[in-house]
């Protein structure tokens, strides 16, 4: 009878834990397989720059996509246009003012499933100290154990005070910028 008294509570505890709903664990971003870029037109010619450093904290369960959460932080001083003089220029106060505003961020407020392979993501995008509500489609796919999130977010650079002074003229650098991202993450 003593052995029954010890096994029964352990058995019930094990059954309770097995029947409890599993909580989605935050995904770990694979930096080597993930990218964030910005595409804009300068004098009508497309230019693409890459953000070298960013973190993406994603809490996602494919069985419950509407309960997903995401937070992304981008190091603005790591924007690479492929030339040292251009990279130095975009750090200046007229552009990113990266000494004063070292990070840009996105925090989701609502994520809704459109279908098994697409979500609509809404949240707050903050660049250069200015926060605006944004919404964009996000495509999903599995690659092995990894969940891959692909999307693009069009913004107006002047809405975030990117390109001040003489650079407000959109004849040289267009107002529209497309932020593209490819994030690969695993449990």
CSV table of N, CA and C in Angstrom, one decimal, residues 87-178:
chain,number,residue,atom,x,y,z
A,87,UNK,N,27.7,55.0,-46.3
A,87,UNK,CA,27.4,54.5,-45.0
A,87,UNK,C,27.6,55.6,-43.9
A,88,UNK,N,28.6,56.4,-44.0
A,88,UNK,CA,28.8,57.5,-43.1
A,88,UNK,C,27.8,58.6,-43.3
A,89,UNK,N,27.3,58.9,-44.5
A,89,UNK,CA,26.3,59.9,-44.8
A,89,UNK,C,25.0,59.5,-44.1
A,90,UNK,N,24.5,58.3,-44.2
A,90,UNK,CA,23.2,58.0,-43.6
A,90,UNK,C,23.2,58.0,-42.1
A,91,UNK,N,24.3,58.0,-41.5
A,91,UNK,CA,24.4,58.1,-40.0
A,91,UNK,C,24.1,59.5,-39.5
A,92,UNK,N,24.3,60.5,-40.4
A,92,UNK,CA,24.2,61.9,-40.0
A,92,UNK,C,22.8,62.3,-39.6
A,93,UNK,N,22.6,63.4,-38.9
A,93,UNK,CA,21.3,63.9,-38.4
A,93,UNK,C,20.2,64.0,-39.5
A,94,UNK,N,20.6,64.4,-40.7
A,94,UNK,CA,19.7,64.6,-41.7
A,94,UNK,C,19.0,63.3,-42.1
A,95,UNK,N,19.7,62.2,-41.9
A,95,UNK,CA,19.2,60.9,-42.3
A,95,UNK,C,18.7,60.1,-41.1
A,96,UNK,N,19.5,59.1,-40.6
A,96,UNK,CA,19.1,58.3,-39.5
A,96,UNK,C,19.4,58.9,-38.2
A,97,UNK,N,20.3,59.8,-38.1
A,97,UNK,CA,20.8,60.4,-36.8
A,97,UNK,C,21.1,59.3,-35.8
A,98,UNK,N,21.9,58.3,-36.3
A,98,UNK,CA,22.1,57.1,-35.5
A,98,UNK,C,22.8,57.3,-34.2
A,99,UNK,N,23.5,58.4,-34.0
A,99,UNK,CA,24.1,58.7,-32.7
A,99,UNK,C,23.0,59.0,-31.7
A,100,UNK,N,22.0,59.8,-32.1
A,100,UNK,CA,20.9,60.1,-31.2
A,100,UNK,C,19.8,59.0,-31.2
A,101,UNK,N,19.6,58.4,-32.3
A,101,UNK,CA,18.5,57.3,-32.4
A,101,UNK,C,19.2,56.0,-32.9
A,102,UNK,N,19.9,55.3,-32.0
A,102,UNK,CA,20.7,54.2,-32.5
A,102,UNK,C,19.9,52.9,-32.9
A,103,UNK,N,18.6,52.9,-32.5
A,103,UNK,CA,17.8,51.7,-32.8
A,103,UNK,C,16.4,52.1,-33.4
A,104,UNK,N,16.0,51.3,-34.4
A,104,UNK,CA,14.6,51.4,-34.9
A,104,UNK,C,14.0,50.1,-34.3
A,105,UNK,N,12.6,50.2,-34.2
A,105,UNK,CA,12.0,49.0,-33.6
A,105,UNK,C,10.6,48.8,-34.2
A,106,UNK,N,10.1,47.6,-34.1
A,106,UNK,CA,8.8,47.2,-34.5
A,106,UNK,C,8.3,46.3,-33.4
A,107,UNK,N,7.1,46.6,-32.9
A,107,UNK,CA,6.4,45.8,-31.9
A,107,UNK,C,5.0,45.5,-32.4
A,108,UNK,N,4.7,44.2,-32.5
A,108,UNK,CA,3.4,43.8,-33.0
A,108,UNK,C,2.3,44.1,-32.0
A,109,UNK,N,1.1,44.5,-32.4
A,109,UNK,CA,0.0,44.7,-31.6
A,109,UNK,C,-1.1,43.7,-31.9
A,110,UNK,N,-1.1,43.2,-33.2
A,110,UNK,CA,-2.2,42.2,-33.6
A,110,UNK,C,-1.6,41.4,-34.8
A,111,UNK,N,-1.8,40.1,-34.7
A,111,UNK,CA,-1.4,39.2,-35.8
A,111,UNK,C,-2.5,38.3,-36.1
A,112,UNK,N,-3.0,38.3,-37.3
A,112,UNK,CA,-4.2,37.5,-37.7
A,112,UNK,C,-3.8,36.6,-38.9
A,113,UNK,N,-4.3,35.4,-38.8
A,113,UNK,CA,-4.1,34.4,-39.9
A,113,UNK,C,-5.0,34.7,-41.0
A,114,UNK,N,-4.4,34.8,-42.2
A,114,UNK,CA,-5.2,35.0,-43.5
A,114,UNK,C,-5.5,33.6,-44.0
A,115,UNK,N,-4.5,32.7,-44.0
A,115,UNK,CA,-4.6,31.3,-44.4
A,115,UNK,C,-3.4,30.6,-43.7
A,116,UNK,N,-3.1,29.4,-44.1
A,116,UNK,CA,-2.0,28.6,-43.5
A,116,UNK,C,-0.7,29.2,-43.8
A,117,UNK,N,-0.6,29.9,-44.9
A,117,UNK,CA,0.7,30.4,-45.3
A,117,UNK,C,0.9,32.0,-45.2
A,118,UNK,N,-0.1,32.7,-44.7
A,118,UNK,CA,0.0,34.1,-44.7
A,118,UNK,C,-0.7,34.7,-43.4
A,119,UNK,N,-0.1,35.7,-42.9
A,119,UNK,CA,-0.6,36.5,-41.7
A,119,UNK,C,-0.7,37.9,-42.1
A,120,UNK,N,-1.5,38.6,-41.4
A,120,UNK,CA,-1.5,40.1,-41.5
A,120,UNK,C,-1.0,40.6,-40.1
A,121,UNK,N,0.0,41.4,-40.2
A,121,UNK,CA,0.7,41.8,-39.0
A,121,UNK,C,0.5,43.3,-38.8
A,122,UNK,N,0.1,43.8,-37.6
A,122,UNK,CA,-0.1,45.2,-37.3
A,122,UNK,C,0.7,45.5,-36.1
A,123,UNK,N,1.2,46.7,-36.0
A,123,UNK,CA,2.0,47.1,-34.9
A,123,UNK,C,2.5,48.5,-35.0
A,124,UNK,N,3.5,48.8,-34.1
A,124,UNK,CA,4.1,50.2,-34.1
A,124,UNK,C,5.5,50.1,-34.6
A,125,UNK,N,5.8,50.9,-35.6
A,125,UNK,CA,7.1,51.0,-36.1
A,125,UNK,C,7.7,52.3,-35.7
A,126,UNK,N,8.9,52.3,-35.0
A,126,UNK,CA,9.5,53.5,-34.5
A,126,UNK,C,10.9,53.6,-35.2
A,127,UNK,N,11.1,54.8,-35.9
A,127,UNK,CA,12.3,55.1,-36.5
A,127,UNK,C,12.6,56.6,-36.2
A,128,UNK,N,13.8,56.8,-35.8
A,128,UNK,CA,14.3,58.2,-35.5
A,128,UNK,C,13.4,58.9,-34.5
A,129,UNK,N,12.9,58.1,-33.5
A,129,UNK,CA,12.1,58.6,-32.4
A,129,UNK,C,10.6,58.8,-32.8
A,130,UNK,N,10.2,58.6,-34.0
A,130,UNK,CA,8.8,58.7,-34.4
A,130,UNK,C,8.2,57.4,-34.6
A,131,UNK,N,7.0,57.2,-33.9
A,131,UNK,CA,6.3,55.9,-33.9
A,131,UNK,C,5.0,56.1,-34.7
A,132,UNK,N,4.8,55.1,-35.6
A,132,UNK,CA,3.6,55.1,-36.4
A,132,UNK,C,3.0,53.7,-36.5
A,133,UNK,N,1.7,53.6,-36.6
A,133,UNK,CA,1.0,52.3,-36.8
A,133,UNK,C,1.2,51.9,-38.2
A,134,UNK,N,1.6,50.6,-38.4
A,134,UNK,CA,1.7,50.0,-39.7
A,134,UNK,C,1.1,48.6,-39.7
A,135,UNK,N,0.8,48.2,-40.9
A,135,UNK,CA,0.2,46.9,-41.1
A,135,UNK,C,0.8,46.3,-42.5
A,136,UNK,N,1.0,45.0,-42.5
A,136,UNK,CA,1.6,44.4,-43.7
A,136,UNK,C,1.4,42.9,-43.7
A,137,UNK,N,1.4,42.3,-44.9
A,137,UNK,CA,1.2,40.9,-45.0
A,137,UNK,C,2.6,40.2,-44.7
A,138,UNK,N,2.5,39.0,-44.2
A,138,UNK,CA,3.6,38.2,-43.8
A,138,UNK,C,3.4,36.8,-44.4
A,139,UNK,N,4.4,36.3,-45.2
A,139,UNK,CA,4.3,34.9,-45.7
A,139,UNK,C,5.0,34.0,-44.8
A,140,UNK,N,4.5,32.8,-44.7
A,140,UNK,CA,5.1,31.7,-43.8
A,140,UNK,C,5.4,30.5,-44.6
A,141,UNK,N,6.5,29.9,-44.3
A,141,UNK,CA,6.8,28.5,-44.8
A,141,UNK,C,7.8,27.8,-43.9
A,142,UNK,N,7.8,26.5,-44.0
A,142,UNK,CA,8.7,25.7,-43.1
A,142,UNK,C,9.9,25.3,-44.0
A,143,UNK,N,11.1,25.4,-43.4
A,143,UNK,CA,12.3,24.9,-44.0
A,143,UNK,C,13.0,24.0,-43.0
A,144,UNK,N,12.7,22.7,-43.1
A,144,UNK,CA,13.2,21.8,-42.0
A,144,UNK,C,12.5,22.1,-40.7
A,145,UNK,N,13.3,22.3,-39.7
A,145,UNK,CA,12.8,22.6,-38.4
A,145,UNK,C,12.5,24.1,-38.2
A,146,UNK,N,13.0,24.9,-39.2
A,146,UNK,CA,12.8,26.4,-39.1
A,146,UNK,C,11.5,26.8,-39.7
A,147,UNK,N,11.0,27.9,-39.0
A,147,UNK,CA,9.8,28.6,-39.6
A,147,UNK,C,10.4,29.9,-40.2
A,148,UNK,N,10.0,30.1,-41.5
A,148,UNK,CA,10.5,31.3,-42.2
A,148,UNK,C,9.4,32.3,-42.4
A,149,UNK,N,9.7,33.5,-42.1
A,149,UNK,CA,8.8,34.7,-42.2
A,149,UNK,C,9.4,35.6,-43.3
A,150,UNK,N,8.6,35.9,-44.4
A,150,UNK,CA,9.0,36.8,-45.4
A,150,UNK,C,8.0,37.9,-45.6
A,151,UNK,N,8.5,39.1,-45.7
A,151,UNK,CA,7.5,40.2,-45.9
A,151,UNK,C,8.2,41.4,-46.4
A,152,UNK,N,7.4,42.4,-46.7
A,152,UNK,CA,7.9,43.7,-47.1
A,152,UNK,C,6.9,44.8,-46.6
A,153,UNK,N,7.4,45.9,-46.1
A,153,UNK,CA,6.6,46.9,-45.6
A,153,UNK,C,7.0,48.2,-46.2
A,154,UNK,N,6.1,48.8,-47.1
A,154,UNK,CA,6.4,50.1,-47.7
A,154,UNK,C,6.1,51.2,-46.6
A,155,UNK,N,7.1,52.1,-46.6
A,155,UNK,CA,6.9,53.3,-45.7
A,155,UNK,C,7.3,54.6,-46.5
A,156,UNK,N,6.9,55.7,-46.0
A,156,UNK,CA,7.3,57.0,-46.5
A,156,UNK,C,8.4,57.5,-45.6
A,157,UNK,N,9.6,57.7,-46.1
A,157,UNK,CA,10.8,58.1,-45.3
A,157,UNK,C,10.5,59.5,-44.6
A,158,UNK,N,9.8,60.4,-45.3
A,158,UNK,CA,9.6,61.7,-44.7
A,158,UNK,C,8.7,61.7,-43.5
A,159,UNK,N,7.8,60.6,-43.4
A,159,UNK,CA,7.0,60.5,-42.3
A,159,UNK,C,7.8,60.2,-41.0
A,160,UNK,N,9.0,59.7,-41.2
A,160,UNK,CA,9.9,59.4,-40.1
A,160,UNK,C,11.1,60.4,-40.0
A,161,UNK,N,10.9,61.5,-40.7
A,161,UNK,CA,12.0,62.5,-40.8
A,161,UNK,C,13.3,62.0,-41.3
A,162,UNK,N,13.3,61.1,-42.2
A,162,UNK,CA,14.5,60.6,-42.8
A,162,UNK,C,14.7,61.3,-44.1
A,163,UNK,N,15.8,62.1,-44.1
A,163,UNK,CA,16.0,63.0,-45.2
A,163,UNK,C,15.5,64.4,-44.9
A,164,UNK,N,16.2,65.1,-44.0
A,164,UNK,CA,15.8,66.4,-43.6
A,164,UNK,C,16.6,67.5,-44.4
A,165,UNK,N,16.1,68.7,-44.2
A,165,UNK,CA,16.8,69.8,-44.9
A,165,UNK,C,16.7,69.7,-46.4
A,166,UNK,N,17.8,69.9,-47.1
A,166,UNK,CA,17.7,69.8,-48.6
A,166,UNK,C,17.3,68.4,-49.1
A,167,UNK,N,17.4,67.4,-48.2
A,167,UNK,CA,17.0,66.0,-48.6
A,167,UNK,C,15.6,65.7,-48.5
A,168,UNK,N,14.8,66.7,-48.1
A,168,UNK,CA,13.3,66.5,-48.2
A,168,UNK,C,12.8,66.5,-49.6
A,169,UNK,N,13.6,67.0,-50.5
A,169,UNK,CA,13.2,67.0,-51.9
A,169,UNK,C,13.2,65.6,-52.4
A,170,UNK,N,12.1,65.1,-52.9
A,170,UNK,CA,12.0,63.7,-53.3
A,170,UNK,C,12.4,63.5,-54.8
A,171,UNK,N,12.9,64.5,-55.4
A,171,UNK,CA,13.4,64.4,-56.8
A,171,UNK,C,14.7,63.7,-56.8
A,172,UNK,N,15.5,63.8,-55.8
A,172,UNK,CA,16.8,63.0,-55.7
A,172,UNK,C,16.6,61.7,-55.1
A,173,UNK,N,16.0,61.6,-53.9
A,173,UNK,CA,15.8,60.3,-53.2
A,173,UNK,C,14.2,60.2,-53.0
A,174,UNK,N,13.6,59.2,-53.6
A,174,UNK,CA,12.2,59.0,-53.5
A,174,UNK,C,11.7,58.9,-52.0
A,175,UNK,N,10.5,59.3,-51.8
A,175,UNK,CA,9.9,59.2,-50.5
A,175,UNK,C,9.6,57.8,-50.1
A,176,UNK,N,9.2,56.9,-51.0
A,176,UNK,CA,8.8,55.5,-50.7
A,176,UNK,C,10.1,54.7,-50.5
A,177,UNK,N,10.1,53.9,-49.4
A,177,UNK,CA,11.1,53.0,-49.1
A,177,UNK,C,10.4,51.7,-48.8
A,178,UNK,N,10.9,50.6,-49.3
A,178,UNK,CA,10.4,49.3,-49.0
A,178,UNK,C,11.3,48.5,-48.0
